[in-house]
C-alpha cells in the first residue's frame, strides 16, 4: 500500500509543529509539505499531497479550505471559527466537487471526543446543563469550538427527548455573568495562565448532579486524533464536523 502524502498548513504554530513531527513518525504517512503563513498554497499542489491538514487561524481557514477543495485535496481542519454560514458555504462547494472530503474537528483529543459523546448520552436525563471551558490566555476565540460543539450536541439531544428549556430564573445579568448561550445551553469561558485545555460539563436534576471533565495537558494529546483523521479521510466524501464521525463509538 502506498504512503499517504500529507501537507501541513500552519506548520510553524504550536499545533502545526506537533503535527509535522507526528506525521513524520507515523507509519504509512509521508510529510511532503510544511507551509508557514507566508507560503503559497500552490506548494501543496506542487508536492502532490493527498491530504492537507489545516491548522492556521480563523481569518484564513475558509479561504485555505476553499482552495484545497477546488483542487480535489481532502482536508483535515483543526482551525476554529466555522459558524453555520461558513459551513453552509463549504457544503455547497463540496457538492460541486464529489469525491472530496473535509473533516472539521473542534477537538482532536480522544478524551474530549468521548466526553462530548457521554454528554450527549446524559443530556436527556437531566433538567440542567451548562459547560465551562478553560484555556490558556493566548487562545484567540471564546467560547472554544469544543465548548460550542458540546453545547450544540447537548441541546440537540434535549430537543430530541422533548425536554423544556433548562431552568433559570435570572432576570438581571448586566455584566454577562451567565456566559454565552449556545442553543439554550450556557457556556462559560475562562482564560488563565498555567492552563492548556479543559472542559467541564455540568448536569443537574432534583437531588443529584453529574460532572464530566476532560483535561488536555499537552498539544501532543491531539496527535493520535489527527493521524486517525488523515488515515480515514481518503475513504470519505463531503463534510463532517467532529472527529467522532471518523471513530467507532
PDB file of C-alpha atoms in Angstrom:
ATOM      1  CA  UNK A   1       0.000   0.000   0.000  1.00  0.00           C
ATOM      2  CA  UNK A   2       1.389   3.410  -0.977  1.00  0.00           C
ATOM      3  CA  UNK A   3       2.024   6.081   1.620  1.00  0.00           C
ATOM      4  CA  UNK A   4      -0.470   8.887   2.160  1.00  0.00           C
ATOM      5  CA  UNK A   5       1.138  12.138   1.086  1.00  0.00           C
ATOM      6  CA  UNK A   6       0.377  14.858   3.643  1.00  0.00           C
ATOM      7  CA  UNK A   7       0.798  18.637   3.688  1.00  0.00           C
ATOM      8  CA  UNK A   8       0.524  20.720   6.866  1.00  0.00           C
ATOM      9  CA  UNK A   9      -0.659  24.310   6.562  1.00  0.00           C
ATOM     10  CA  UNK A  10       0.242  26.333   9.630  1.00  0.00           C
ATOM     11  CA  UNK A  11       3.284  24.177  10.302  1.00  0.00           C
ATOM     12  CA  UNK A  12       5.064  26.788  12.416  1.00  0.00           C
ATOM     13  CA  UNK A  13       2.360  27.096  15.080  1.00  0.00           C
ATOM     14  CA  UNK A  14       2.079  25.003  18.246  1.00  0.00           C
ATOM     15  CA  UNK A  15      -0.386  22.522  16.765  1.00  0.00           C
ATOM     16  CA  UNK A  16       1.267  22.597  13.373  1.00  0.00           C
ATOM     17  CA  UNK A  17       4.773  21.850  14.627  1.00  0.00           C
ATOM     18  CA  UNK A  18       3.496  18.907  16.669  1.00  0.00           C
ATOM     19  CA  UNK A  19       1.514  17.670  13.662  1.00  0.00           C
ATOM     20  CA  UNK A  20       4.609  17.799  11.463  1.00  0.00           C
ATOM     21  CA  UNK A  21       6.553  15.665  13.941  1.00  0.00           C
ATOM     22  CA  UNK A  22       3.680  13.200  14.402  1.00  0.00           C
ATOM     23  CA  UNK A  23       3.191  12.739  10.659  1.00  0.00           C
ATOM     24  CA  UNK A  24       6.923  12.202  10.127  1.00  0.00           C
ATOM     25  CA  UNK A  25       6.867   9.456  12.757  1.00  0.00           C
ATOM     26  CA  UNK A  26       3.609   7.782  11.660  1.00  0.00           C
ATOM     27  CA  UNK A  27       3.764   4.589   9.648  1.00  0.00           C
ATOM     28  CA  UNK A  28       2.208   4.868   6.204  1.00  0.00           C
ATOM     29  CA  UNK A  29       2.294   8.678   6.086  1.00  0.00           C
ATOM     30  CA  UNK A  30       4.749  10.903   4.229  1.00  0.00           C
ATOM     31  CA  UNK A  31       5.098  14.603   5.024  1.00  0.00           C
ATOM     32  CA  UNK A  32       5.514  16.271   1.629  1.00  0.00           C
ATOM     33  CA  UNK A  33       4.953  19.942   2.523  1.00  0.00           C
ATOM     34  CA  UNK A  34       5.058  22.086   5.665  1.00  0.00           C
ATOM     35  CA  UNK A  35       3.714  25.573   4.990  1.00  0.00           C
ATOM     36  CA  UNK A  36       4.087  28.698   7.091  1.00  0.00           C
ATOM     37  CA  UNK A  37       1.889  31.782   6.976  1.00  0.00           C
ATOM     38  CA  UNK A  38       3.861  33.382   4.139  1.00  0.00           C
ATOM     39  CA  UNK A  39       3.929  30.302   1.890  1.00  0.00           C
ATOM     40  CA  UNK A  40       1.720  29.882  -1.159  1.00  0.00           C
ATOM     41  CA  UNK A  41      -0.830  27.094  -1.149  1.00  0.00           C
ATOM     42  CA  UNK A  42       0.481  26.164  -4.583  1.00  0.00           C
ATOM     43  CA  UNK A  43       3.192  24.294  -2.675  1.00  0.00           C
ATOM     44  CA  UNK A  44       0.545  21.754  -1.647  1.00  0.00           C
ATOM     45  CA  UNK A  45      -0.230  21.119  -5.321  1.00  0.00           C
ATOM     46  CA  UNK A  46       3.439  21.016  -6.284  1.00  0.00           C
ATOM     47  CA  UNK A  47       4.019  18.381  -3.576  1.00  0.00           C
ATOM     48  CA  UNK A  48       1.122  16.276  -4.932  1.00  0.00           C
ATOM     49  CA  UNK A  49      -0.388  15.951  -1.469  1.00  0.00           C
ATOM     50  CA  UNK A  50      -3.271  13.536  -0.968  1.00  0.00           C
ATOM     51  CA  UNK A  51      -4.375  15.148   2.314  1.00  0.00           C
ATOM     52  CA  UNK A  52      -3.881  18.604   3.773  1.00  0.00           C
ATOM     53  CA  UNK A  53      -4.018  19.382   7.493  1.00  0.00           C
ATOM     54  CA  UNK A  54      -5.204  22.981   8.005  1.00  0.00           C
ATOM     55  CA  UNK A  55      -4.061  24.439  11.337  1.00  0.00           C
ATOM     56  CA  UNK A  56      -3.894  28.177  10.734  1.00  0.00           C
ATOM     57  CA  UNK A  57      -6.091  30.956  12.185  1.00  0.00           C
ATOM     58  CA  UNK A  58      -9.840  31.691  11.897  1.00  0.00           C
ATOM     59  CA  UNK A  59      -9.432  34.582   9.463  1.00  0.00           C
ATOM     60  CA  UNK A  60      -7.544  32.419   6.937  1.00  0.00           C
ATOM     61  CA  UNK A  61      -9.073  28.980   7.271  1.00  0.00           C
ATOM     62  CA  UNK A  62     -12.103  29.348   4.986  1.00  0.00           C
ATOM     63  CA  UNK A  63     -10.092  30.642   2.032  1.00  0.00           C
ATOM     64  CA  UNK A  64      -7.486  27.919   2.535  1.00  0.00           C
ATOM     65  CA  UNK A  65     -10.046  25.139   2.630  1.00  0.00           C
ATOM     66  CA  UNK A  66     -11.847  26.527  -0.416  1.00  0.00           C
ATOM     67  CA  UNK A  67      -8.585  26.424  -2.384  1.00  0.00           C
ATOM     68  CA  UNK A  68      -7.913  22.836  -1.330  1.00  0.00           C
ATOM     69  CA  UNK A  69     -11.409  21.595  -2.128  1.00  0.00           C
ATOM     70  CA  UNK A  70     -11.349  23.283  -5.523  1.00  0.00           C
ATOM     71  CA  UNK A  71      -8.195  21.288  -6.255  1.00  0.00           C
ATOM     72  CA  UNK A  72      -9.648  17.997  -5.028  1.00  0.00           C
ATOM     73  CA  UNK A  73      -7.496  17.655  -1.905  1.00  0.00           C
ATOM     74  CA  UNK A  74      -9.052  16.024   1.168  1.00  0.00           C
ATOM     75  CA  UNK A  75      -8.618  18.316   4.157  1.00  0.00           C
ATOM     76  CA  UNK A  76      -8.468  17.820   7.920  1.00  0.00           C
ATOM     77  CA  UNK A  77      -9.236  21.122   9.654  1.00  0.00           C
ATOM     78  CA  UNK A  78      -8.340  21.953  13.244  1.00  0.00           C
ATOM     79  CA  UNK A  79      -8.864  25.711  12.988  1.00  0.00           C
ATOM     80  CA  UNK A  80     -11.898  27.186  14.753  1.00  0.00           C
ATOM     81  CA  UNK A  81     -14.227  29.931  13.531  1.00  0.00           C
ATOM     82  CA  UNK A  82     -16.519  27.772  11.392  1.00  0.00           C
ATOM     83  CA  UNK A  83     -20.003  29.148  12.054  1.00  0.00           C
ATOM     84  CA  UNK A  84     -23.216  27.961  10.388  1.00  0.00           C
ATOM     85  CA  UNK A  85     -22.835  30.343   7.449  1.00  0.00           C
ATOM     86  CA  UNK A  86     -19.293  29.223   6.689  1.00  0.00           C
ATOM     87  CA  UNK A  87     -20.244  25.555   6.990  1.00  0.00           C
ATOM     88  CA  UNK A  88     -23.148  26.079   4.594  1.00  0.00           C
ATOM     89  CA  UNK A  89     -20.850  27.644   2.007  1.00  0.00           C
ATOM     90  CA  UNK A  90     -18.415  24.761   2.391  1.00  0.00           C
ATOM     91  CA  UNK A  91     -21.154  22.154   1.961  1.00  0.00           C
ATOM     92  CA  UNK A  92     -22.265  23.862  -1.256  1.00  0.00           C
ATOM     93  CA  UNK A  93     -18.686  23.885  -2.516  1.00  0.00           C
ATOM     94  CA  UNK A  94     -18.182  20.218  -1.702  1.00  0.00           C
ATOM     95  CA  UNK A  95     -21.342  19.368  -3.622  1.00  0.00           C
ATOM     96  CA  UNK A  96     -19.554  20.714  -6.691  1.00  0.00           C
ATOM     97  CA  UNK A  97     -16.530  18.505  -6.010  1.00  0.00           C
ATOM     98  CA  UNK A  98     -17.790  14.945  -5.413  1.00  0.00           C
ATOM     99  CA  UNK A  99     -15.204  12.588  -4.012  1.00  0.00           C
ATOM    100  CA  UNK A 100     -13.515  15.272  -1.936  1.00  0.00           C
ATOM    101  CA  UNK A 101     -13.849  15.220   1.857  1.00  0.00           C
ATOM    102  CA  UNK A 102     -13.376  17.780   4.623  1.00  0.00           C
ATOM    103  CA  UNK A 103     -13.311  16.996   8.332  1.00  0.00           C
ATOM    104  CA  UNK A 104     -13.626  19.970  10.672  1.00  0.00           C
ATOM    105  CA  UNK A 105     -12.751  18.865  14.191  1.00  0.00           C
ATOM    106  CA  UNK A 106     -13.348  21.263  17.099  1.00  0.00           C
ATOM    107  CA  UNK A 107     -11.103  18.954  19.132  1.00  0.00           C
ATOM    108  CA  UNK A 108      -8.740  16.121  18.194  1.00  0.00           C
ATOM    109  CA  UNK A 109      -8.381  14.846  21.763  1.00  0.00           C
ATOM    110  CA  UNK A 110      -9.891  11.372  22.082  1.00  0.00           C
ATOM    111  CA  UNK A 111     -10.823  12.190  25.688  1.00  0.00           C
ATOM    112  CA  UNK A 112     -12.654  15.338  24.638  1.00  0.00           C
ATOM    113  CA  UNK A 113     -14.500  13.496  21.869  1.00  0.00           C
ATOM    114  CA  UNK A 114     -15.588  10.821  24.342  1.00  0.00           C
ATOM    115  CA  UNK A 115     -16.677  13.467  26.873  1.00  0.00           C
ATOM    116  CA  UNK A 116     -18.907  15.056  24.240  1.00  0.00           C
ATOM    117  CA  UNK A 117     -20.318  11.655  23.378  1.00  0.00           C
ATOM    118  CA  UNK A 118     -21.046  10.876  27.026  1.00  0.00           C
ATOM    119  CA  UNK A 119     -22.616  14.320  27.439  1.00  0.00           C
ATOM    120  CA  UNK A 120     -24.938  13.658  24.533  1.00  0.00           C
ATOM    121  CA  UNK A 121     -25.995  10.378  26.150  1.00  0.00           C
ATOM    122  CA  UNK A 122     -26.591  12.032  29.537  1.00  0.00           C
ATOM    123  CA  UNK A 123     -28.390  15.133  28.272  1.00  0.00           C
ATOM    124  CA  UNK A 124     -31.904  13.712  28.180  1.00  0.00           C
ATOM    125  CA  UNK A 125     -31.763  12.529  31.787  1.00  0.00           C
ATOM    126  CA  UNK A 126     -31.062  15.882  33.486  1.00  0.00           C
ATOM    127  CA  UNK A 127     -33.017  19.132  33.796  1.00  0.00           C
ATOM    128  CA  UNK A 128     -29.976  21.435  33.893  1.00  0.00           C
ATOM    129  CA  UNK A 129     -26.889  21.523  31.714  1.00  0.00           C
ATOM    130  CA  UNK A 130     -24.019  24.011  31.468  1.00  0.00           C
ATOM    131  CA  UNK A 131     -20.495  23.973  30.027  1.00  0.00           C
ATOM    132  CA  UNK A 132     -17.315  25.538  31.424  1.00  0.00           C
ATOM    133  CA  UNK A 133     -14.156  25.624  29.302  1.00  0.00           C
ATOM    134  CA  UNK A 134     -10.704  26.710  30.465  1.00  0.00           C
ATOM    135  CA  UNK A 135      -7.842  27.598  28.148  1.00  0.00           C
ATOM    136  CA  UNK A 136      -4.553  29.475  28.098  1.00  0.00           C
ATOM    137  CA  UNK A 137      -4.834  33.253  27.538  1.00  0.00           C
ATOM    138  CA  UNK A 138      -3.235  33.039  24.084  1.00  0.00           C
ATOM    139  CA  UNK A 139      -6.366  31.441  22.642  1.00  0.00           C
ATOM    140  CA  UNK A 140      -7.989  33.730  20.075  1.00  0.00           C
ATOM    141  CA  UNK A 141     -11.637  32.689  20.285  1.00  0.00           C
ATOM    142  CA  UNK A 142     -14.181  32.326  23.075  1.00  0.00           C
ATOM    143  CA  UNK A 143     -16.006  30.164  23.733  1.00  0.00           C
ATOM    144  CA  UNK A 144     -13.877  27.409  22.298  1.00  0.00           C
ATOM    145  CA  UNK A 145     -15.033  25.398  19.310  1.00  0.00           C
ATOM    146  CA  UNK A 146     -15.154  22.340  21.546  1.00  0.00           C
ATOM    147  CA  UNK A 147     -17.480  24.046  24.024  1.00  0.00           C
ATOM    148  CA  UNK A 148     -19.761  25.275  21.250  1.00  0.00           C
ATOM    149  CA  UNK A 149     -19.889  21.799  19.704  1.00  0.00           C
ATOM    150  CA  UNK A 150     -20.583  20.252  23.117  1.00  0.00           C
ATOM    151  CA  UNK A 151     -23.438  22.668  23.817  1.00  0.00           C
ATOM    152  CA  UNK A 152     -24.951  22.052  20.398  1.00  0.00           C
ATOM    153  CA  UNK A 153     -24.903  18.281  20.902  1.00  0.00           C
ATOM    154  CA  UNK A 154     -26.437  18.590  24.364  1.00  0.00           C
ATOM    155  CA  UNK A 155     -29.152  20.892  23.037  1.00  0.00           C
ATOM    156  CA  UNK A 156     -29.940  18.561  20.139  1.00  0.00           C
ATOM    157  CA  UNK A 157     -30.238  15.570  22.478  1.00  0.00           C
ATOM    158  CA  UNK A 158     -32.525  17.517  24.825  1.00  0.00           C
ATOM    159  CA  UNK A 159     -34.679  18.631  21.925  1.00  0.00           C
ATOM    160  CA  UNK A 160     -34.963  15.071  20.577  1.00  0.00           C
ATOM    161  CA  UNK A 161     -36.064  13.950  24.058  1.00  0.00           C
ATOM    162  CA  UNK A 162     -38.716  16.678  24.211  1.00  0.00           C
ATOM    163  CA  UNK A 163     -37.206  18.430  27.230  1.00  0.00           C
ATOM    164  CA  UNK A 164     -38.130  22.046  28.012  1.00  0.00           C
ATOM    165  CA  UNK A 165     -35.620  24.871  28.384  1.00  0.00           C
ATOM    166  CA  UNK A 166     -33.138  24.490  31.235  1.00  0.00           C
ATOM    167  CA  UNK A 167     -34.458  26.150  34.414  1.00  0.00           C
ATOM    168  CA  UNK A 168     -33.068  29.641  35.019  1.00  0.00           C
ATOM    169  CA  UNK A 169     -34.830  32.444  36.890  1.00  0.00           C
ATOM    170  CA  UNK A 170     -32.179  35.073  36.117  1.00  0.00           C
ATOM    171  CA  UNK A 171     -33.797  38.422  35.324  1.00  0.00           C
ATOM    172  CA  UNK A 172     -30.775  40.711  35.582  1.00  0.00           C
ATOM    173  CA  UNK A 173     -27.268  39.995  34.287  1.00  0.00           C
ATOM    174  CA  UNK A 174     -25.726  43.357  33.356  1.00  0.00           C
ATOM    175  CA  UNK A 175     -22.160  42.009  33.446  1.00  0.00           C
ATOM    176  CA  UNK A 176     -22.758  38.793  31.495  1.00  0.00           C
ATOM    177  CA  UNK A 177     -22.048  36.514  34.424  1.00  0.00           C
ATOM    178  CA  UNK A 178     -24.261  33.792  32.978  1.00  0.00           C
ATOM    179  CA  UNK A 179     -21.955  33.437  29.998  1.00  0.00           C
ATOM    180  CA  UNK A 180     -22.748  32.811  26.352  1.00  0.00           C
ATOM    181  CA  UNK A 181     -25.882  30.922  25.339  1.00  0.00           C
ATOM    182  CA  UNK A 182     -25.478  28.286  22.633  1.00  0.00           C
ATOM    183  CA  UNK A 183     -28.799  26.753  21.559  1.00  0.00           C
ATOM    184  CA  UNK A 184     -30.166  27.403  25.043  1.00  0.00           C
ATOM    185  CA  UNK A 185     -27.135  25.997  26.905  1.00  0.00           C
ATOM    186  CA  UNK A 186     -24.983  28.398  28.936  1.00  0.00           C
ATOM    187  CA  UNK A 187     -21.275  28.245  28.151  1.00  0.00           C
ATOM    188  CA  UNK A 188     -18.592  29.900  30.306  1.00  0.00           C
ATOM    189  CA  UNK A 189     -15.037  30.620  29.104  1.00  0.00           C
ATOM    190  CA  UNK A 190     -12.012  31.023  31.382  1.00  0.00           C
ATOM    191  CA  UNK A 191      -8.636  32.235  30.054  1.00  0.00           C
ATOM    192  CA  UNK A 192      -5.891  31.508  32.557  1.00  0.00           C
ATOM    193  CA  UNK A 193      -2.109  31.201  32.622  1.00  0.00           C
ATOM    194  CA  UNK A 194      -0.948  27.731  33.534  1.00  0.00           C
ATOM    195  CA  UNK A 195      -3.815  26.032  31.702  1.00  0.00           C
ATOM    196  CA  UNK A 196      -3.818  24.308  28.322  1.00  0.00           C
ATOM    197  CA  UNK A 197      -7.318  22.994  27.581  1.00  0.00           C
ATOM    198  CA  UNK A 198     -10.021  21.738  29.940  1.00  0.00           C
ATOM    199  CA  UNK A 199     -13.765  21.338  29.734  1.00  0.00           C
ATOM    200  CA  UNK A 200     -16.331  20.635  32.426  1.00  0.00           C
ATOM    201  CA  UNK A 201     -19.857  19.592  31.507  1.00  0.00           C
ATOM    202  CA  UNK A 202     -22.323  20.008  34.358  1.00  0.00           C
ATOM    203  CA  UNK A 203     -25.682  18.242  34.566  1.00  0.00           C
ATOM    204  CA  UNK A 204     -28.232  18.545  37.356  1.00  0.00           C
ATOM    205  CA  UNK A 205     -31.601  17.135  38.376  1.00  0.00           C
ATOM    206  CA  UNK A 206     -33.588  17.024  41.600  1.00  0.00           C
ATOM    207  CA  UNK A 207     -31.230  15.672  44.271  1.00  0.00           C
ATOM    208  CA  UNK A 208     -28.257  14.774  42.052  1.00  0.00           C
ATOM    209  CA  UNK A 209     -25.587  16.124  39.746  1.00  0.00           C
ATOM    210  CA  UNK A 210     -23.211  14.705  37.175  1.00  0.00           C
ATOM    211  CA  UNK A 211     -19.964  16.372  36.118  1.00  0.00           C
ATOM    212  CA  UNK A 212     -17.870  15.250  33.152  1.00  0.00           C
ATOM    213  CA  UNK A 213     -14.378  16.712  32.856  1.00  0.00           C
ATOM    214  CA  UNK A 214     -11.677  16.321  30.263  1.00  0.00           C
ATOM    215  CA  UNK A 215      -8.172  17.799  30.548  1.00  0.00           C
ATOM    216  CA  UNK A 216      -5.556  18.125  27.834  1.00  0.00           C
ATOM    217  CA  UNK A 217      -2.141  18.919  29.297  1.00  0.00           C
ATOM    218  CA  UNK A 218      -0.086  18.971  26.113  1.00  0.00           C
ATOM    219  CA  UNK A 219      -0.633  19.588  22.423  1.00  0.00           C
ATOM    220  CA  UNK A 220       0.752  16.102  21.856  1.00  0.00           C
ATOM    221  CA  UNK A 221      -2.596  14.729  23.076  1.00  0.00           C
ATOM    222  CA  UNK A 222      -4.221  15.902  19.833  1.00  0.00           C
ATOM    223  CA  UNK A 223      -1.862  13.994  17.557  1.00  0.00           C
ATOM    224  CA  UNK A 224      -3.478  10.499  17.640  1.00  0.00           C
ATOM    225  CA  UNK A 225      -6.751  12.108  16.551  1.00  0.00           C
ATOM    226  CA  UNK A 226      -5.073  13.979  13.693  1.00  0.00           C
ATOM    227  CA  UNK A 227      -3.286  10.850  12.500  1.00  0.00           C
ATOM    228  CA  UNK A 228      -6.540   8.866  12.635  1.00  0.00           C
ATOM    229  CA  UNK A 229      -8.327  11.565  10.608  1.00  0.00           C
ATOM    230  CA  UNK A 230      -5.587  11.582   7.959  1.00  0.00           C
ATOM    231  CA  UNK A 231      -5.804   7.821   7.568  1.00  0.00           C
ATOM    232  CA  UNK A 232      -9.600   7.758   7.408  1.00  0.00           C
ATOM    233  CA  UNK A 233     -10.444  10.737   5.203  1.00  0.00           C
ATOM    234  CA  UNK A 234      -9.440   9.124   1.919  1.00  0.00           C
ATOM    235  CA  UNK A 235     -12.438   6.805   2.148  1.00  0.00           C
ATOM    236  CA  UNK A 236     -14.895   9.620   2.931  1.00  0.00           C
ATOM    237  CA  UNK A 237     -16.788  12.216   0.939  1.00  0.00           C
ATOM    238  CA  UNK A 238     -18.375  15.564   1.771  1.00  0.00           C
ATOM    239  CA  UNK A 239     -18.320  17.451   5.064  1.00  0.00           C
ATOM    240  CA  UNK A 240     -18.090  16.016   8.574  1.00  0.00           C
ATOM    241  CA  UNK A 241     -17.953  18.146  11.705  1.00  0.00           C
ATOM    242  CA  UNK A 242     -16.413  16.410  14.706  1.00  0.00           C
ATOM    243  CA  UNK A 243     -13.786  13.687  14.961  1.00  0.00           C
ATOM    244  CA  UNK A 244     -16.462  11.359  16.343  1.00  0.00           C
ATOM    245  CA  UNK A 245     -17.672  10.908  12.756  1.00  0.00           C
ATOM    246  CA  UNK A 246     -14.418   9.092  11.976  1.00  0.00           C
ATOM    247  CA  UNK A 247     -14.405   6.938  15.131  1.00  0.00           C
ATOM    248  CA  UNK A 248     -16.372   3.881  16.197  1.00  0.00           C
ATOM    249  CA  UNK A 249     -18.199   4.892  19.389  1.00  0.00           C
TER     250      UNK A 249
END
